[in-house]
Short mmCIF file of C-alpha atoms in Angstrom, two decimals:
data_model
loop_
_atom_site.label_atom_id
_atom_site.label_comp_id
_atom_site.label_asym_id
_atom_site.label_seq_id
_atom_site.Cartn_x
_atom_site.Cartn_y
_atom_site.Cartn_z
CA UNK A 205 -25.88 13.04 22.86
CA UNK A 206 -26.19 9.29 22.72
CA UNK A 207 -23.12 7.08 21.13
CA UNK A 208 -24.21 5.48 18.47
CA UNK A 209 -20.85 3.92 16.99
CA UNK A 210 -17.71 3.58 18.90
CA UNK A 211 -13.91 2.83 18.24
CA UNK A 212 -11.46 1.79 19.97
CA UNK A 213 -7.64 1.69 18.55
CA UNK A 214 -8.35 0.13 15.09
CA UNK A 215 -5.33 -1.08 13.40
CA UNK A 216 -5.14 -1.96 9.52
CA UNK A 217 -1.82 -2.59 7.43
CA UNK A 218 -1.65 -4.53 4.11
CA UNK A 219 1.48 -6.57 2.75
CA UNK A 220 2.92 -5.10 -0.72
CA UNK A 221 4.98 -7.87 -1.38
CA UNK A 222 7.68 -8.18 1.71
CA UNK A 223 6.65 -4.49 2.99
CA UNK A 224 3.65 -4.07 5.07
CA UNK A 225 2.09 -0.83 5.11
CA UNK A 226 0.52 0.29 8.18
CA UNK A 227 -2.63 2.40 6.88
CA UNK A 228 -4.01 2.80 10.47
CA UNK A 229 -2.33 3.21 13.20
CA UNK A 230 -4.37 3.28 17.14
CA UNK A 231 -7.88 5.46 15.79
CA UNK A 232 -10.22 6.12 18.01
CA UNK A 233 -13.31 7.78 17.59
CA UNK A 234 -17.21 8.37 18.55
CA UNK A 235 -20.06 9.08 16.49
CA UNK A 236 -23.20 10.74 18.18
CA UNK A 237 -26.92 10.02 17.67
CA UNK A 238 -27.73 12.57 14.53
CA UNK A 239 -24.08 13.86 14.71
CA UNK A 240 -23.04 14.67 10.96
CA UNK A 241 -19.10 14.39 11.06
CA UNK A 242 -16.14 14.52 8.81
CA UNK A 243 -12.84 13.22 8.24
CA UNK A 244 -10.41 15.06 6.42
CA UNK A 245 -7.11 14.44 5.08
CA UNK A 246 -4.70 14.04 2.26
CA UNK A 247 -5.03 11.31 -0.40
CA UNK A 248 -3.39 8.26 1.45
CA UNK A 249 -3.80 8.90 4.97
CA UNK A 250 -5.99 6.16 5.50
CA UNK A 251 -9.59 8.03 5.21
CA UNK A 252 -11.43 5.56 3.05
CA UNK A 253 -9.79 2.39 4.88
CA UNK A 254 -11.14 3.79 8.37
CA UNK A 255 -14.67 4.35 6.59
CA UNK A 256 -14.41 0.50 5.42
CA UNK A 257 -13.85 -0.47 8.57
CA UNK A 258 -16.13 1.52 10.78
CA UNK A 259 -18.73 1.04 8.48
CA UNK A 260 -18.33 -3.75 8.36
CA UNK A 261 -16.58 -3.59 5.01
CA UNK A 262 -12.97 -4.34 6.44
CA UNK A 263 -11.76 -5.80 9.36
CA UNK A 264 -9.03 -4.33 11.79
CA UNK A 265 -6.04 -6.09 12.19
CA UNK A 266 -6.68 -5.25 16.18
CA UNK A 267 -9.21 -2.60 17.97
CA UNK A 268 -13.25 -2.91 18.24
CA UNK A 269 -15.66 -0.89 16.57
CA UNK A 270 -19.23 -1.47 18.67
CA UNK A 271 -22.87 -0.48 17.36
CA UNK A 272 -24.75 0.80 19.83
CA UNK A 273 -22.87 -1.14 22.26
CA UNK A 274 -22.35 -4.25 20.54
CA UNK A 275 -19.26 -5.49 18.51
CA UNK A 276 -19.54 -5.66 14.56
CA UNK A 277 -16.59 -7.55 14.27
CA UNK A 278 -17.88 -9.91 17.12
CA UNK A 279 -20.77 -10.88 14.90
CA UNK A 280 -20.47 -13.92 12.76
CA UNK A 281 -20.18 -13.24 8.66
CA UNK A 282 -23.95 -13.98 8.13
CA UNK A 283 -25.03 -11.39 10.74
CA UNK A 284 -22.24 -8.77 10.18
CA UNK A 285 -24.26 -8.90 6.45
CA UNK A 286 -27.37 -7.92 7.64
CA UNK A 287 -26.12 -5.77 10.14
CA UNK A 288 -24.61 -3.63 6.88
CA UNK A 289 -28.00 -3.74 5.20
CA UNK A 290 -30.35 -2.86 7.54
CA UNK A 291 -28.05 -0.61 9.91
CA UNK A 292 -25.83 1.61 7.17
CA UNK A 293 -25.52 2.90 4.48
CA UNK A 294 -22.78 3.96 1.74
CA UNK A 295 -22.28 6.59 -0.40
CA UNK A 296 -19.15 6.23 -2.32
CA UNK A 297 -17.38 8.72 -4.98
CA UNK A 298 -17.39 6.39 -7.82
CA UNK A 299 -21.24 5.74 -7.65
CA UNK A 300 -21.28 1.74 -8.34
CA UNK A 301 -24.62 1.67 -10.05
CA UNK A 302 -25.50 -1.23 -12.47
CA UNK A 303 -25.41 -0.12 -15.57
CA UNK A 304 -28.37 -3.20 -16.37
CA UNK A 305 -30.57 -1.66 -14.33
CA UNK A 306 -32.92 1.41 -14.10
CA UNK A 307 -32.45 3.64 -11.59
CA UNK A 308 -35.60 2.45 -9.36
CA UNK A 309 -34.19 -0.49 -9.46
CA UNK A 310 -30.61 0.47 -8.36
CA UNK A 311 -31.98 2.58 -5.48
CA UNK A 312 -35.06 -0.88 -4.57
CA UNK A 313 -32.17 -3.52 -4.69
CA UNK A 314 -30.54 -2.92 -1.24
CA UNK A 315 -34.19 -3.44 -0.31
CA UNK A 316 -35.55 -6.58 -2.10
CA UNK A 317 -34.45 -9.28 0.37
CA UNK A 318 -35.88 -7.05 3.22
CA UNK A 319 -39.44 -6.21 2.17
CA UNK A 320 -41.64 -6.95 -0.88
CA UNK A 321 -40.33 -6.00 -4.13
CA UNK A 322 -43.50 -3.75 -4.72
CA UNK A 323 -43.02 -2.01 -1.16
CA UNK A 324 -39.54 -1.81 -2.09
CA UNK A 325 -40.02 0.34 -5.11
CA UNK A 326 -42.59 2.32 -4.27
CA UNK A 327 -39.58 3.61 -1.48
CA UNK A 328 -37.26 3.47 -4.15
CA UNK A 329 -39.47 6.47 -6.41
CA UNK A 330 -40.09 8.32 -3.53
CA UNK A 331 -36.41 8.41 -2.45
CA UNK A 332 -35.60 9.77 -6.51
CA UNK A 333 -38.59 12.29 -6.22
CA UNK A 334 -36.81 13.41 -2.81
CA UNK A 335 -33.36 14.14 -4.41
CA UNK A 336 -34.49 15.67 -7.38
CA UNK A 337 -35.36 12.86 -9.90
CA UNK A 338 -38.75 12.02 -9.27
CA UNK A 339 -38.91 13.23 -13.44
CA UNK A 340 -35.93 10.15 -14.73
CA UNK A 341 -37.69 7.43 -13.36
CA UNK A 342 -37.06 4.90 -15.96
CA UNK A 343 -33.80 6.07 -16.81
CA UNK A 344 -30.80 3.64 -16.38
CA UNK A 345 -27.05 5.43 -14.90
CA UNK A 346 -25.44 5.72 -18.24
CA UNK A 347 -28.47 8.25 -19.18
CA UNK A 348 -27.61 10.75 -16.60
CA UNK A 349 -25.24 13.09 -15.71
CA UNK A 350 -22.48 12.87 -13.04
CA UNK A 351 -24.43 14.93 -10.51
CA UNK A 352 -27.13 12.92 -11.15
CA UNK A 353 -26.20 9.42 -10.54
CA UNK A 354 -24.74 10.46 -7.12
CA UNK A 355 -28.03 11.53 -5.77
CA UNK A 356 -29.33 8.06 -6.91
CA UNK A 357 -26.34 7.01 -5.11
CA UNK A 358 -27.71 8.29 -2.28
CA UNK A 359 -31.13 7.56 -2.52
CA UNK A 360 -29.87 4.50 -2.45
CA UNK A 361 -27.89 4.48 0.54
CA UNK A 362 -30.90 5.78 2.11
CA UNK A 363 -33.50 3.32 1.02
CA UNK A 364 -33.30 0.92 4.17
CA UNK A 365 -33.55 3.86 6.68
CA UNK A 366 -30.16 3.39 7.95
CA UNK A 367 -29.57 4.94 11.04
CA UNK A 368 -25.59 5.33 10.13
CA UNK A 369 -24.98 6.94 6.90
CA UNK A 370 -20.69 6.48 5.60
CA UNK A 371 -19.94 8.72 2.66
CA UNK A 372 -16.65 8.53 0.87
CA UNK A 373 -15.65 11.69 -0.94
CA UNK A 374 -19.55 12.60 -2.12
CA UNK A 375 -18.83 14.78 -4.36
CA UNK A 376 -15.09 13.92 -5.75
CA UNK A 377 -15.79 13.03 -9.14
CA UNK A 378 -17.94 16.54 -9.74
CA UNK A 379 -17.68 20.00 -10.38
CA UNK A 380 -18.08 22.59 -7.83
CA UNK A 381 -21.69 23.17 -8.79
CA UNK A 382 -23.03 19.81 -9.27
CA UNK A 383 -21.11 19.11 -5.82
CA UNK A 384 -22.75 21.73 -3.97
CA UNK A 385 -26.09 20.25 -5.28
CA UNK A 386 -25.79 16.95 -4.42
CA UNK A 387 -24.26 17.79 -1.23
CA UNK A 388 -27.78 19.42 -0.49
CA UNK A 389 -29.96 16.79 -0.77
CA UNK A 390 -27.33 14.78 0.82
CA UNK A 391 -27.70 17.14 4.62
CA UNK A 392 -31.32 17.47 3.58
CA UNK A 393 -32.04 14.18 3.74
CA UNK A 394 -30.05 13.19 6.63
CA UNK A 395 -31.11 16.19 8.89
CA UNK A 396 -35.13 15.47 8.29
CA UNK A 397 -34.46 11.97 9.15
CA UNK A 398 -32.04 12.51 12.21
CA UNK A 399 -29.72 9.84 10.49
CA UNK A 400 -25.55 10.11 11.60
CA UNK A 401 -23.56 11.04 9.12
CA UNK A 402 -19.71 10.45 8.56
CA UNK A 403 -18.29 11.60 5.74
CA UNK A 404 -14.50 11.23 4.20
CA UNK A 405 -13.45 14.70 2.80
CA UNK A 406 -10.44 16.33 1.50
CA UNK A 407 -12.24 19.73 1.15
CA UNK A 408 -12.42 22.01 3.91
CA UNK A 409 -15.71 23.42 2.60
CA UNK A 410 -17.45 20.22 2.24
CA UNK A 411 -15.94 19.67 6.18
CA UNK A 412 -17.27 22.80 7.34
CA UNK A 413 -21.19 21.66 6.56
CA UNK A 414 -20.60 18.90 9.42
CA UNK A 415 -21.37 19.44 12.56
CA UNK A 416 -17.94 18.32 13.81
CA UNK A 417 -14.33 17.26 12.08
CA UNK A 418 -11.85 15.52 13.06
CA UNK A 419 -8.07 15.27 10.58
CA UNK A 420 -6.44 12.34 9.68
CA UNK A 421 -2.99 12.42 9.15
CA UNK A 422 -0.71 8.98 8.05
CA UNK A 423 -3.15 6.79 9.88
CA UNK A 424 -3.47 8.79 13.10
CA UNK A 425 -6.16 11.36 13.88
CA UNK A 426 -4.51 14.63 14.98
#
């Protein structure tokens, strides 16, 4: 299996007045071409600031993370940009939809300053008819449920083909049923497309639909 994102001893603190907290502490880890994998570990071990940082959002304090061979953090600000839109995608547990906007054009925005904005959301409707919502097209976020604002979440993270998908706790802020659903269309979608998947977990059964886990445990994997 090709290596399609590689890291190498990322380490991340933050100063809290005079304390500095060391959130990551020497990680290293490899994601394969069409590998789905998850993270687990207790609130506070560092899950979500590893997923910022694999994924362009945060830099290490020291340690590379390389794309397909080449550094992220090596890249200037202006290309690091692009390399997050056209390269990944996120899905995160709080949804951050705009509330202003419909849902087509939630799920079209990552994609307006890549292609044409009537390419863009003609992607964008056939991404909500793929997760179930083909039939709320018009709707904005505050008109749907929970559930379904996620999968618009992830149509969303989908809609520049991304061959790296990060996903944050999916399914954190919903019930076991709604979870289950949306975690469907989430493997659905990334299996038929061959896209990598890493996703940031607390739940053993939501770990167990990945192809491979690894545990993270006060900033180290173990």
């Amino acid at each position: 299996m090709e290596t399609i994102l590689q890291a190498e001893n990322l380490r991340r603190s933050y100063a809290i007045g005079k304390t500095v907290l060391d959130v990551l502490k020497g990680v290293s880890l490899e994601v394969g071409e069409g590998e789905t994998l998850s993270i687990m570990g207790e609130s506070g071990s560092g899950k979500s600031t590893l997923l910022h940082v694999l994924g362009g959002l945060d830099q290490p304090k020291t340690g590379t993370v390389a794309f397909r061979g080449r550094s992220i953090y090596g890249m200037s600000s202006p290309r690091r940009a692009r390399f997050r839109a056209e390269k990944v995608g996120f899905v995160f547990q709080a949804f951050h939809l705009l509330p202003e906007l419909d849902i087509v054009e939630n799920v079209a925005l990552p994609a307006m300053a890549l292609r044409g904005g009537r390419e863009a959301v003609a992607r964008a409707k056939e991404l909500l008819a793929e997760v179930g919502l083909g039939e709320r097209i018009g709707h904005r976020p505050q008109e749907l449920s929970g559930g379904e604002q996620q999968r618009v979440a992830i149509a969303r993270a989908l809609m520049n083909d991304p061959d790296l998908l990060f996903a944050d706790e999916p399914t954190g802020n919903l019930d076991s049923k709604t979870g289950e659903k949306v975690l469907h269309y989430l493997f659905q979608l990334v299996e038929s497309r061959r896209h990598s998947l890493v996703l940031v977990t607390h739940s053993r059964e939501v770990a167990a639909r990945c192809s491979r886990g690894l545990h993270l445990k006060d900033g180290v994997l173990v």
